[in-house]
Amino acid sequence: MKKMLLAGFAAIFLLYSCNEKKEKEGEEEVKETTEAVAEEKMPTPMHVYTKDSVTVNAYKYDGLEYFLTKSNDTTYVVNFWATWCVPCVEELPYFEQLNEKYKNDKVKVLLVSLDMHKSVESRLIPFIKNKKLQSDVVMLRDPDADTWIRKIDTTWSGALPATIIYNKNERKFYEQSFTYSELEKELNNFIKP
């Protein structure tokens, strides 16, 4: 009888230990998933500009960095531009065309405006609306250009336009203007099967 009682307690203890281990493993999986989701969480913009149904989120470099360092199955085309930059404005339709053509191919175009924050509502937002830009537009509003330019790319002089194309496997920086065929050719180097 005593042996049966001890065997019963041993079985209960073993069952309890296994269940406790499974619960801990489940908690660890939930924790890892939660941490992964937190890493993907969009940064809070330092300012949100809205006018005429157009919204532009402004970030310091720390917030913008989120958009420059994603590691998933998408290829990102990030263009640094400003409304006062003639070559930037001339090439914007090519980025829009690329965005439209590759929207179903896990390609995402992001236009990062370097316009002055005082002209967002008077110049940038009307420009976005008039040109009917469909790509996502954010604004980099960080006065410490000496620091963030080097963080974006150590070879960047700060001249506009500038573009980064990257995915989880590779990254390339371009300090130049593009024609559509040049831009598409560079993108195809990243999305080749």
PDB file of N, CA, C and O in Angstrom, residues 18-96:
ATOM      1  N   CYS A  18       5.824  18.117 -15.791  1.00  0.00           N
ATOM      2  CA  CYS A  18       5.704  18.215 -17.257  1.00  0.00           C
ATOM      3  C   CYS A  18       4.802  19.367 -17.654  1.00  0.00           C
ATOM      4  O   CYS A  18       5.112  20.130 -18.567  1.00  0.00           O
ATOM      5  N   ASN A  19       3.664  19.504 -16.956  1.00  0.00           N
ATOM      6  CA  ASN A  19       2.747  20.608 -17.270  1.00  0.00           C
ATOM      7  C   ASN A  19       3.391  21.960 -16.992  1.00  0.00           C
ATOM      8  O   ASN A  19       3.238  22.899 -17.750  1.00  0.00           O
ATOM      9  N   GLU A  20       4.123  22.033 -15.858  1.00  0.00           N
ATOM     10  CA  GLU A  20       4.795  23.285 -15.509  1.00  0.00           C
ATOM     11  C   GLU A  20       5.841  23.642 -16.568  1.00  0.00           C
ATOM     12  O   GLU A  20       5.975  24.787 -16.973  1.00  0.00           O
ATOM     13  N   LYS A  21       6.584  22.627 -17.049  1.00  0.00           N
ATOM     14  CA  LYS A  21       7.594  22.852 -18.082  1.00  0.00           C
ATOM     15  C   LYS A  21       6.940  23.346 -19.369  1.00  0.00           C
ATOM     16  O   LYS A  21       7.418  24.279 -20.005  1.00  0.00           O
ATOM     17  N   LYS A  22       5.825  22.734 -19.772  1.00  0.00           N
ATOM     18  CA  LYS A  22       5.104  23.162 -20.971  1.00  0.00           C
ATOM     19  C   LYS A  22       4.612  24.593 -20.826  1.00  0.00           C
ATOM     20  O   LYS A  22       4.678  25.378 -21.763  1.00  0.00           O
ATOM     21  N   GLU A  23       4.101  24.951 -19.640  1.00  0.00           N
ATOM     22  CA  GLU A  23       3.624  26.317 -19.420  1.00  0.00           C
ATOM     23  C   GLU A  23       4.773  27.307 -19.546  1.00  0.00           C
ATOM     24  O   GLU A  23       4.627  28.365 -20.153  1.00  0.00           O
ATOM     25  N   LYS A  24       5.941  26.960 -18.961  1.00  0.00           N
ATOM     26  CA  LYS A  24       7.101  27.852 -19.058  1.00  0.00           C
ATOM     27  C   LYS A  24       7.550  28.004 -20.504  1.00  0.00           C
ATOM     28  O   LYS A  24       7.870  29.095 -20.947  1.00  0.00           O
ATOM     29  N   GLU A  25       7.565  26.888 -21.267  1.00  0.00           N
ATOM     30  CA  GLU A  25       7.931  26.969 -22.678  1.00  0.00           C
ATOM     31  C   GLU A  25       6.937  27.832 -23.437  1.00  0.00           C
ATOM     32  O   GLU A  25       7.315  28.641 -24.282  1.00  0.00           O
ATOM     33  N   GLY A  26       5.663  27.673 -23.127  1.00  0.00           N
ATOM     34  CA  GLY A  26       4.623  28.493 -23.759  1.00  0.00           C
ATOM     35  C   GLY A  26       4.798  29.962 -23.430  1.00  0.00           C
ATOM     36  O   GLY A  26       4.662  30.832 -24.289  1.00  0.00           O
ATOM     37  N   GLU A  27       5.133  30.248 -22.164  1.00  0.00           N
ATOM     38  CA  GLU A  27       5.365  31.634 -21.755  1.00  0.00           C
ATOM     39  C   GLU A  27       6.570  32.214 -22.488  1.00  0.00           C
ATOM     40  O   GLU A  27       6.566  33.369 -22.901  1.00  0.00           O
ATOM     41  N   GLU A  28       7.632  31.397 -22.671  1.00  0.00           N
ATOM     42  CA  GLU A  28       8.818  31.863 -23.388  1.00  0.00           C
ATOM     43  C   GLU A  28       8.493  32.149 -24.846  1.00  0.00           C
ATOM     44  O   GLU A  28       8.953  33.148 -25.401  1.00  0.00           O
ATOM     45  N   GLU A  29       7.664  31.287 -25.483  1.00  0.00           N
ATOM     46  CA  GLU A  29       7.264  31.522 -26.867  1.00  0.00           C
ATOM     47  C   GLU A  29       6.466  32.811 -26.985  1.00  0.00           C
ATOM     48  O   GLU A  29       6.683  33.596 -27.901  1.00  0.00           O
ATOM     49  N   VAL A  30       5.539  33.038 -26.054  1.00  0.00           N
ATOM     50  CA  VAL A  30       4.742  34.268 -26.064  1.00  0.00           C
ATOM     51  C   VAL A  30       5.644  35.471 -25.872  1.00  0.00           C
ATOM     52  O   VAL A  30       5.517  36.477 -26.558  1.00  0.00           O
ATOM     53  N   LYS A  31       6.626  35.352 -24.942  1.00  0.00           N
ATOM     54  CA  LYS A  31       7.556  36.455 -24.695  1.00  0.00           C
ATOM     55  C   LYS A  31       8.365  36.769 -25.946  1.00  0.00           C
ATOM     56  O   LYS A  31       8.536  37.920 -26.315  1.00  0.00           O
ATOM     57  N   GLU A  32       8.882  35.722 -26.628  1.00  0.00           N
ATOM     58  CA  GLU A  32       9.661  35.938 -27.856  1.00  0.00           C
ATOM     59  C   GLU A  32       8.809  36.582 -28.938  1.00  0.00           C
ATOM     60  O   GLU A  32       9.245  37.501 -29.632  1.00  0.00           O
ATOM     61  N   THR A  33       7.571  36.131 -29.096  1.00  0.00           N
ATOM     62  CA  THR A  33       6.662  36.700 -30.089  1.00  0.00           C
ATOM     63  C   THR A  33       6.359  38.152 -29.756  1.00  0.00           C
ATOM     64  O   THR A  33       6.375  39.016 -30.627  1.00  0.00           O
ATOM     65  N   THR A  34       6.104  38.434 -28.478  1.00  0.00           N
ATOM     66  CA  THR A  34       5.812  39.799 -28.052  1.00  0.00           C
ATOM     67  C   THR A  34       7.005  40.712 -28.309  1.00  0.00           C
ATOM     68  O   THR A  34       6.851  41.832 -28.776  1.00  0.00           O
ATOM     69  N   GLU A  35       8.213  40.213 -28.024  1.00  0.00           N
ATOM     70  CA  GLU A  35       9.418  41.020 -28.270  1.00  0.00           C
ATOM     71  C   GLU A  35       9.598  41.283 -29.760  1.00  0.00           C
ATOM     72  O   GLU A  35       9.972  42.380 -30.160  1.00  0.00           O
ATOM     73  N   ALA A  36       9.332  40.283 -30.599  1.00  0.00           N
ATOM     74  CA  ALA A  36       9.450  40.457 -32.049  1.00  0.00           C
ATOM     75  C   ALA A  36       8.458  41.494 -32.547  1.00  0.00           C
ATOM     76  O   ALA A  36       8.790  42.343 -33.367  1.00  0.00           O
ATOM     77  N   VAL A  37       7.236  41.456 -32.027  1.00  0.00           N
ATOM     78  CA  VAL A  37       6.224  42.440 -32.415  1.00  0.00           C
ATOM     79  C   VAL A  37       6.641  43.824 -31.940  1.00  0.00           C
ATOM     80  O   VAL A  37       6.502  44.810 -32.657  1.00  0.00           O
ATOM     81  N   ALA A  38       7.198  43.911 -30.730  1.00  0.00           N
ATOM     82  CA  ALA A  38       7.639  45.205 -30.199  1.00  0.00           C
ATOM     83  C   ALA A  38       8.745  45.792 -31.068  1.00  0.00           C
ATOM     84  O   ALA A  38       8.812  46.999 -31.276  1.00  0.00           O
ATOM     85  N   GLU A  39       9.650  44.921 -31.586  1.00  0.00           N
ATOM     86  CA  GLU A  39      10.713  45.410 -32.459  1.00  0.00           C
ATOM     87  C   GLU A  39      10.137  45.989 -33.744  1.00  0.00           C
ATOM     88  O   GLU A  39      10.700  46.889 -34.326  1.00  0.00           O
ATOM     89  N   GLU A  40       9.017  45.460 -34.207  1.00  0.00           N
ATOM     90  CA  GLU A  40       8.395  45.923 -35.441  1.00  0.00           C
ATOM     91  C   GLU A  40       7.477  47.125 -35.211  1.00  0.00           C
ATOM     92  O   GLU A  40       6.931  47.664 -36.147  1.00  0.00           O
ATOM     93  N   LYS A  41       7.289  47.522 -33.971  1.00  0.00           N
ATOM     94  CA  LYS A  41       6.368  48.606 -33.658  1.00  0.00           C
ATOM     95  C   LYS A  41       6.842  49.914 -34.273  1.00  0.00           C
ATOM     96  O   LYS A  41       7.999  50.292 -34.156  1.00  0.00           O
ATOM     97  N   MET A  42       5.914  50.581 -34.935  1.00  0.00           N
ATOM     98  CA  MET A  42       6.222  51.875 -35.554  1.00  0.00           C
ATOM     99  C   MET A  42       6.630  52.878 -34.486  1.00  0.00           C
ATOM    100  O   MET A  42       6.023  52.937 -33.426  1.00  0.00           O
ATOM    101  N   PRO A  43       7.635  53.682 -34.774  1.00  0.00           N
ATOM    102  CA  PRO A  43       8.019  54.721 -33.816  1.00  0.00           C
ATOM    103  C   PRO A  43       6.965  55.829 -33.782  1.00  0.00           C
ATOM    104  O   PRO A  43       6.236  56.038 -34.751  1.00  0.00           O
ATOM    105  N   THR A  44       6.896  56.509 -32.686  1.00  0.00           N
ATOM    106  CA  THR A  44       5.979  57.630 -32.551  1.00  0.00           C
ATOM    107  C   THR A  44       6.598  58.860 -33.199  1.00  0.00           C
ATOM    108  O   THR A  44       7.739  59.219 -32.881  1.00  0.00           O
ATOM    109  N   PRO A  45       5.884  59.495 -34.133  1.00  0.00           N
ATOM    110  CA  PRO A  45       6.458  60.688 -34.765  1.00  0.00           C
ATOM    111  C   PRO A  45       6.601  61.821 -33.751  1.00  0.00           C
ATOM    112  O   PRO A  45       5.837  61.910 -32.791  1.00  0.00           O
ATOM    113  N   MET A  46       7.585  62.672 -33.976  1.00  0.00           N
ATOM    114  CA  MET A  46       7.757  63.827 -33.090  1.00  0.00           C
ATOM    115  C   MET A  46       6.703  64.890 -33.383  1.00  0.00           C
ATOM    116  O   MET A  46       6.383  65.701 -32.525  1.00  0.00           O
ATOM    117  N   HIS A  47       6.175  64.864 -34.623  1.00  0.00           N
ATOM    118  CA  HIS A  47       5.113  65.799 -34.997  1.00  0.00           C
ATOM    119  C   HIS A  47       4.331  65.191 -36.165  1.00  0.00           C
ATOM    120  O   HIS A  47       4.908  64.524 -37.016  1.00  0.00           O
ATOM    121  N   VAL A  48       3.029  65.427 -36.165  1.00  0.00           N
ATOM    122  CA  VAL A  48       2.176  64.975 -37.256  1.00  0.00           C
ATOM    123  C   VAL A  48       1.550  66.214 -37.891  1.00  0.00           C
ATOM    124  O   VAL A  48       0.869  66.992 -37.220  1.00  0.00           O
ATOM    125  N   TYR A  49       1.825  66.402 -39.175  1.00  0.00           N
ATOM    126  CA  TYR A  49       1.268  67.526 -39.925  1.00  0.00           C
ATOM    127  C   TYR A  49       0.086  67.012 -40.749  1.00  0.00           C
ATOM    128  O   TYR A  49       0.225  66.031 -41.467  1.00  0.00           O
ATOM    129  N   THR A  50      -1.042  67.692 -40.672  1.00  0.00           N
ATOM    130  CA  THR A  50      -2.212  67.302 -41.463  1.00  0.00           C
ATOM    131  C   THR A  50      -2.856  68.553 -42.043  1.00  0.00           C
ATOM    132  O   THR A  50      -3.075  69.531 -41.332  1.00  0.00           O
ATOM    133  N   LYS A  51      -3.131  68.459 -43.338  1.00  0.00           N
ATOM    134  CA  LYS A  51      -3.799  69.559 -44.030  1.00  0.00           C
ATOM    135  C   LYS A  51      -4.388  68.999 -45.317  1.00  0.00           C
ATOM    136  O   LYS A  51      -3.736  68.210 -46.012  1.00  0.00           O
ATOM    137  N   ASP A  52      -5.603  69.400 -45.639  1.00  0.00           N
ATOM    138  CA  ASP A  52      -6.252  68.984 -46.890  1.00  0.00           C
ATOM    139  C   ASP A  52      -6.205  67.470 -47.098  1.00  0.00           C
ATOM    140  O   ASP A  52      -5.881  66.988 -48.181  1.00  0.00           O
ATOM    141  N   SER A  53      -6.483  66.723 -46.052  1.00  0.00           N
ATOM    142  CA  SER A  53      -6.526  65.253 -46.065  1.00  0.00           C
ATOM    143  C   SER A  53      -5.180  64.589 -46.373  1.00  0.00           C
ATOM    144  O   SER A  53      -5.120  63.420 -46.735  1.00  0.00           O
ATOM    145  N   VAL A  54      -4.094  65.330 -46.227  1.00  0.00           N
ATOM    146  CA  VAL A  54      -2.745  64.775 -46.381  1.00  0.00           C
ATOM    147  C   VAL A  54      -2.069  64.840 -45.010  1.00  0.00           C
ATOM    148  O   VAL A  54      -2.117  65.869 -44.337  1.00  0.00           O
ATOM    149  N   THR A  55      -1.456  63.725 -44.624  1.00  0.00           N
ATOM    150  CA  THR A  55      -0.756  63.657 -43.340  1.00  0.00           C
ATOM    151  C   THR A  55       0.702  63.300 -43.577  1.00  0.00           C
ATOM    152  O   THR A  55       1.005  62.403 -44.360  1.00  0.00           O
ATOM    153  N   VAL A  56       1.580  64.013 -42.899  1.00  0.00           N
ATOM    154  CA  VAL A  56       3.013  63.733 -42.962  1.00  0.00           C
ATOM    155  C   VAL A  56       3.514  63.604 -41.533  1.00  0.00           C
ATOM    156  O   VAL A  56       3.343  64.522 -40.726  1.00  0.00           O
ATOM    157  N   ASN A  57       4.131  62.452 -41.237  1.00  0.00           N
ATOM    158  CA  ASN A  57       4.736  62.241 -39.930  1.00  0.00           C
ATOM    159  C   ASN A  57       6.188  62.692 -39.975  1.00  0.00           C
ATOM    160  O   ASN A  57       6.919  62.355 -40.910  1.00  0.00           O
ATOM    161  N   ALA A  58       6.589  63.440 -38.962  1.00  0.00           N
ATOM    162  CA  ALA A  58       7.967  63.929 -38.868  1.00  0.00           C
ATOM    163  C   ALA A  58       8.696  63.161 -37.768  1.00  0.00           C
ATOM    164  O   ALA A  58       8.142  62.928 -36.687  1.00  0.00           O
ATOM    165  N   TYR A  59       9.932  62.753 -38.069  1.00  0.00           N
ATOM    166  CA  TYR A  59      10.736  61.975 -37.128  1.00  0.00           C
ATOM    167  C   TYR A  59      12.110  62.591 -36.969  1.00  0.00           C
ATOM    168  O   TYR A  59      12.653  63.157 -37.912  1.00  0.00           O
ATOM    169  N   LYS A  60      12.685  62.426 -35.792  1.00  0.00           N
ATOM    170  CA  LYS A  60      14.115  62.639 -35.629  1.00  0.00           C
ATOM    171  C   LYS A  60      14.776  61.395 -36.216  1.00  0.00           C
ATOM    172  O   LYS A  60      14.099  60.410 -36.527  1.00  0.00           O
ATOM    173  N   TYR A  61      16.101  61.404 -36.332  1.00  0.00           N
ATOM    174  CA  TYR A  61      16.770  60.259 -36.948  1.00  0.00           C
ATOM    175  C   TYR A  61      16.446  58.950 -36.227  1.00  0.00           C
ATOM    176  O   TYR A  61      16.244  57.918 -36.872  1.00  0.00           O
ATOM    177  N   ASP A  62      16.393  58.976 -34.900  1.00  0.00           N
ATOM    178  CA  ASP A  62      16.129  57.740 -34.151  1.00  0.00           C
ATOM    179  C   ASP A  62      14.822  57.094 -34.580  1.00  0.00           C
ATOM    180  O   ASP A  62      14.720  55.869 -34.623  1.00  0.00           O
ATOM    181  N   GLY A  63      13.801  57.889 -34.882  1.00  0.00           N
ATOM    182  CA  GLY A  63      12.532  57.346 -35.359  1.00  0.00           C
ATOM    183  C   GLY A  63      12.616  56.901 -36.801  1.00  0.00           C
ATOM    184  O   GLY A  63      12.062  55.866 -37.186  1.00  0.00           O
ATOM    185  N   LEU A  64      13.317  57.657 -37.623  1.00  0.00           N
ATOM    186  CA  LEU A  64      13.463  57.307 -39.041  1.00  0.00           C
ATOM    187  C   LEU A  64      14.256  56.014 -39.211  1.00  0.00           C
ATOM    188  O   LEU A  64      14.008  55.243 -40.127  1.00  0.00           O
ATOM    189  N   GLU A  65      15.175  55.758 -38.308  1.00  0.00           N
ATOM    190  CA  GLU A  65      16.031  54.583 -38.402  1.00  0.00           C
ATOM    191  C   GLU A  65      15.204  53.295 -38.525  1.00  0.00           C
ATOM    192  O   GLU A  65      15.609  52.350 -39.197  1.00  0.00           O
ATOM    193  N   TYR A  66      14.046  53.259 -37.906  1.00  0.00           N
ATOM    194  CA  TYR A  66      13.135  52.111 -38.014  1.00  0.00           C
ATOM    195  C   TYR A  66      12.850  51.766 -39.483  1.00  0.00           C
ATOM    196  O   TYR A  66      12.811  50.599 -39.857  1.00  0.00           O
ATOM    197  N   PHE A  67      12.660  52.793 -40.311  1.00  0.00           N
ATOM    198  CA  PHE A  67      12.327  52.591 -41.723  1.00  0.00           C
ATOM    199  C   PHE A  67      13.551  52.204 -42.563  1.00  0.00           C
ATOM    200  O   PHE A  67      13.411  51.802 -43.707  1.00  0.00           O
ATOM    201  N   LEU A  68      14.730  52.353 -42.005  1.00  0.00           N
ATOM    202  CA  LEU A  68      15.971  52.094 -42.742  1.00  0.00           C
ATOM    203  C   LEU A  68      16.630  50.771 -42.365  1.00  0.00           C
ATOM    204  O   LEU A  68      17.682  50.426 -42.920  1.00  0.00           O
ATOM    205  N   THR A  69      16.028  50.040 -41.442  1.00  0.00           N
ATOM    206  CA  THR A  69      16.701  48.847 -40.915  1.00  0.00           C
ATOM    207  C   THR A  69      15.780  47.633 -40.813  1.00  0.00           C
ATOM    208  O   THR A  69      16.049  46.729 -40.031  1.00  0.00           O
ATOM    209  N   LYS A  70      14.726  47.580 -41.574  1.00  0.00           N
ATOM    210  CA  LYS A  70      13.819  46.439 -41.499  1.00  0.00           C
ATOM    211  C   LYS A  70      14.493  45.202 -42.078  1.00  0.00           C
ATOM    212  O   LYS A  70      15.268  45.294 -43.034  1.00  0.00           O
ATOM    213  N   SER A  71      14.178  44.064 -41.496  1.00  0.00           N
ATOM    214  CA  SER A  71      14.784  42.810 -41.945  1.00  0.00           C
ATOM    215  C   SER A  71      13.680  41.776 -42.155  1.00  0.00           C
ATOM    216  O   SER A  71      13.484  40.882 -41.350  1.00  0.00           O
ATOM    217  N   ASN A  72      12.954  41.941 -43.247  1.00  0.00           N
ATOM    218  CA  ASN A  72      11.875  41.014 -43.567  1.00  0.00           C
ATOM    219  C   ASN A  72      11.989  40.638 -45.042  1.00  0.00           C
ATOM    220  O   ASN A  72      13.045  40.794 -45.642  1.00  0.00           O
ATOM    221  N   ASP A  73      10.916  40.164 -45.638  1.00  0.00           N
ATOM    222  CA  ASP A  73      10.986  39.701 -47.029  1.00  0.00           C
ATOM    223  C   ASP A  73      10.650  40.778 -48.054  1.00  0.00           C
ATOM    224  O   ASP A  73      10.362  40.480 -49.199  1.00  0.00           O
ATOM    225  N   THR A  74      10.716  42.035 -47.650  1.00  0.00           N
ATOM    226  CA  THR A  74      10.411  43.167 -48.531  1.00  0.00           C
ATOM    227  C   THR A  74      11.700  43.888 -48.910  1.00  0.00           C
ATOM    228  O   THR A  74      12.639  43.948 -48.123  1.00  0.00           O
ATOM    229  N   THR A  75      11.720  44.433 -50.120  1.00  0.00           N
ATOM    230  CA  THR A  75      12.823  45.295 -50.550  1.00  0.00           C
ATOM    231  C   THR A  75      12.332  46.732 -50.442  1.00  0.00           C
ATOM    232  O   THR A  75      11.244  47.061 -50.904  1.00  0.00           O
ATOM    233  N   TYR A  76      13.129  47.579 -49.826  1.00  0.00           N
ATOM    234  CA  TYR A  76      12.760  48.971 -49.581  1.00  0.00           C
ATOM    235  C   TYR A  76      13.583  49.905 -50.467  1.00  0.00           C
ATOM    236  O   TYR A  76      14.791  49.725 -50.612  1.00  0.00           O
ATOM    237  N   VAL A  77      12.893  50.875 -51.035  1.00  0.00           N
ATOM    238  CA  VAL A  77      13.518  51.924 -51.825  1.00  0.00           C
ATOM    239  C   VAL A  77      13.228  53.226 -51.083  1.00  0.00           C
ATOM    240  O   VAL A  77      12.085  53.668 -51.016  1.00  0.00           O
ATOM    241  N   VAL A  78      14.255  53.806 -50.488  1.00  0.00           N
ATOM    242  CA  VAL A  78      14.098  54.992 -49.650  1.00  0.00           C
ATOM    243  C   VAL A  78      14.800  56.160 -50.337  1.00  0.00           C
ATOM    244  O   VAL A  78      16.014  56.147 -50.510  1.00  0.00           O
ATOM    245  N   ASN A  79      14.010  57.157 -50.721  1.00  0.00           N
ATOM    246  CA  ASN A  79      14.549  58.315 -51.431  1.00  0.00           C
ATOM    247  C   ASN A  79      14.530  59.538 -50.532  1.00  0.00           C
ATOM    248  O   ASN A  79      13.504  59.884 -49.951  1.00  0.00           O
ATOM    249  N   PHE A  80      15.677  60.208 -50.401  1.00  0.00           N
ATOM    250  CA  PHE A  80      15.798  61.458 -49.649  1.00  0.00           C
ATOM    251  C   PHE A  80      15.694  62.596 -50.649  1.00  0.00           C
ATOM    252  O   PHE A  80      16.454  62.647 -51.621  1.00  0.00           O
ATOM    253  N   TRP A  81      14.772  63.511 -50.402  1.00  0.00           N
ATOM    254  CA  TRP A  81      14.461  64.554 -51.377  1.00  0.00           C
ATOM    255  C   TRP A  81      13.935  65.792 -50.654  1.00  0.00           C
ATOM    256  O   TRP A  81      13.731  65.793 -49.440  1.00  0.00           O
ATOM    257  N   ALA A  82      13.675  66.838 -51.425  1.00  0.00           N
ATOM    258  CA  ALA A  82      13.036  68.056 -50.903  1.00  0.00           C
ATOM    259  C   ALA A  82      12.338  68.759 -52.062  1.00  0.00           C
ATOM    260  O   ALA A  82      12.746  68.617 -53.220  1.00  0.00           O
ATOM    261  N   THR A  83      11.304  69.500 -51.753  1.00  0.00           N
ATOM    262  CA  THR A  83      10.548  70.198 -52.796  1.00  0.00           C
ATOM    263  C   THR A  83      11.385  71.276 -53.476  1.00  0.00           C
ATOM    264  O   THR A  83      11.125  71.621 -54.621  1.00  0.00           O
ATOM    265  N   TRP A  84      12.396  71.810 -52.804  1.00  0.00           N
ATOM    266  CA  TRP A  84      13.249  72.862 -53.370  1.00  0.00           C
ATOM    267  C   TRP A  84      14.391  72.305 -54.226  1.00  0.00           C
ATOM    268  O   TRP A  84      15.134  73.053 -54.843  1.00  0.00           O
ATOM    269  N   CYS A  85      14.530  70.989 -54.270  1.00  0.00           N
ATOM    270  CA  CYS A  85      15.617  70.331 -55.008  1.00  0.00           C
ATOM    271  C   CYS A  85      15.111  69.938 -56.397  1.00  0.00           C
ATOM    272  O   CYS A  85      14.312  69.010 -56.530  1.00  0.00           O
ATOM    273  N   VAL A  86      15.557  70.650 -57.421  1.00  0.00           N
ATOM    274  CA  VAL A  86      15.070  70.420 -58.788  1.00  0.00           C
ATOM    275  C   VAL A  86      15.311  68.990 -59.270  1.00  0.00           C
ATOM    276  O   VAL A  86      14.386  68.337 -59.762  1.00  0.00           O
ATOM    277  N   PRO A  87      16.522  68.421 -59.125  1.00  0.00           N
ATOM    278  CA  PRO A  87      16.707  67.036 -59.580  1.00  0.00           C
ATOM    279  C   PRO A  87      15.830  66.040 -58.803  1.00  0.00           C
ATOM    280  O   PRO A  87      15.404  65.028 -59.350  1.00  0.00           O
ATOM    281  N   CYS A  88      15.568  66.347 -57.532  1.00  0.00           N
ATOM    282  CA  CYS A  88      14.689  65.483 -56.724  1.00  0.00           C
ATOM    283  C   CYS A  88      13.287  65.458 -57.308  1.00  0.00           C
ATOM    284  O   CYS A  88      12.684  64.389 -57.486  1.00  0.00           O
ATOM    285  N   VAL A  89      12.769  66.638 -57.588  1.00  0.00           N
ATOM    286  CA  VAL A  89      11.410  66.759 -58.118  1.00  0.00           C
ATOM    287  C   VAL A  89      11.314  66.103 -59.496  1.00  0.00           C
ATOM    288  O   VAL A  89      10.318  65.451 -59.814  1.00  0.00           O
ATOM    289  N   GLU A  90      12.372  66.226 -60.285  1.00  0.00           N
ATOM    290  CA  GLU A  90      12.373  65.623 -61.619  1.00  0.00           C
ATOM    291  C   GLU A  90      12.324  64.102 -61.573  1.00  0.00           C
ATOM    292  O   GLU A  90      11.718  63.475 -62.434  1.00  0.00           O
ATOM    293  N   GLU A  91      12.952  63.485 -60.562  1.00  0.00           N
ATOM    294  CA  GLU A  91      12.972  62.024 -60.506  1.00  0.00           C
ATOM    295  C   GLU A  91      11.824  61.427 -59.695  1.00  0.00           C
ATOM    296  O   GLU A  91      11.606  60.217 -59.747  1.00  0.00           O
ATOM    297  N   LEU A  92      11.077  62.217 -58.965  1.00  0.00           N
ATOM    298  CA  LEU A  92       9.970  61.679 -58.166  1.00  0.00           C
ATOM    299  C   LEU A  92       8.986  60.836 -58.971  1.00  0.00           C
ATOM    300  O   LEU A  92       8.540  59.787 -58.480  1.00  0.00           O
ATOM    301  N   PRO A  93       8.621  61.230 -60.191  1.00  0.00           N
ATOM    302  CA  PRO A  93       7.695  60.380 -60.955  1.00  0.00           C
ATOM    303  C   PRO A  93       8.242  58.965 -61.183  1.00  0.00           C
ATOM    304  O   PRO A  93       7.466  58.008 -61.276  1.00  0.00           O
ATOM    305  N   TYR A  94       9.550  58.800 -61.226  1.00  0.00           N
ATOM    306  CA  TYR A  94      10.136  57.475 -61.423  1.00  0.00           C
ATOM    307  C   TYR A  94       9.936  56.603 -60.184  1.00  0.00           C
ATOM    308  O   TYR A  94       9.675  55.405 -60.287  1.00  0.00           O
ATOM    309  N   PHE A  95      10.043  57.214 -59.018  1.00  0.00           N
ATOM    310  CA  PHE A  95       9.797  56.476 -57.778  1.00  0.00           C
ATOM    311  C   PHE A  95       8.315  56.110 -57.673  1.00  0.00           C
ATOM    312  O   PHE A  95       7.971  55.013 -57.236  1.00  0.00           O
ATOM    313  N   GLU A  96       7.469  57.031 -58.095  1.00  0.00           N
ATOM    314  CA  GLU A  96       6.029  56.747 -58.103  1.00  0.00           C
ATOM    315  C   GLU A  96       5.704  55.615 -59.079  1.00  0.00           C
ATOM    316  O   GLU A  96       4.909  54.723 -58.767  1.00  0.00           O
TER     317      GLU A  96
END
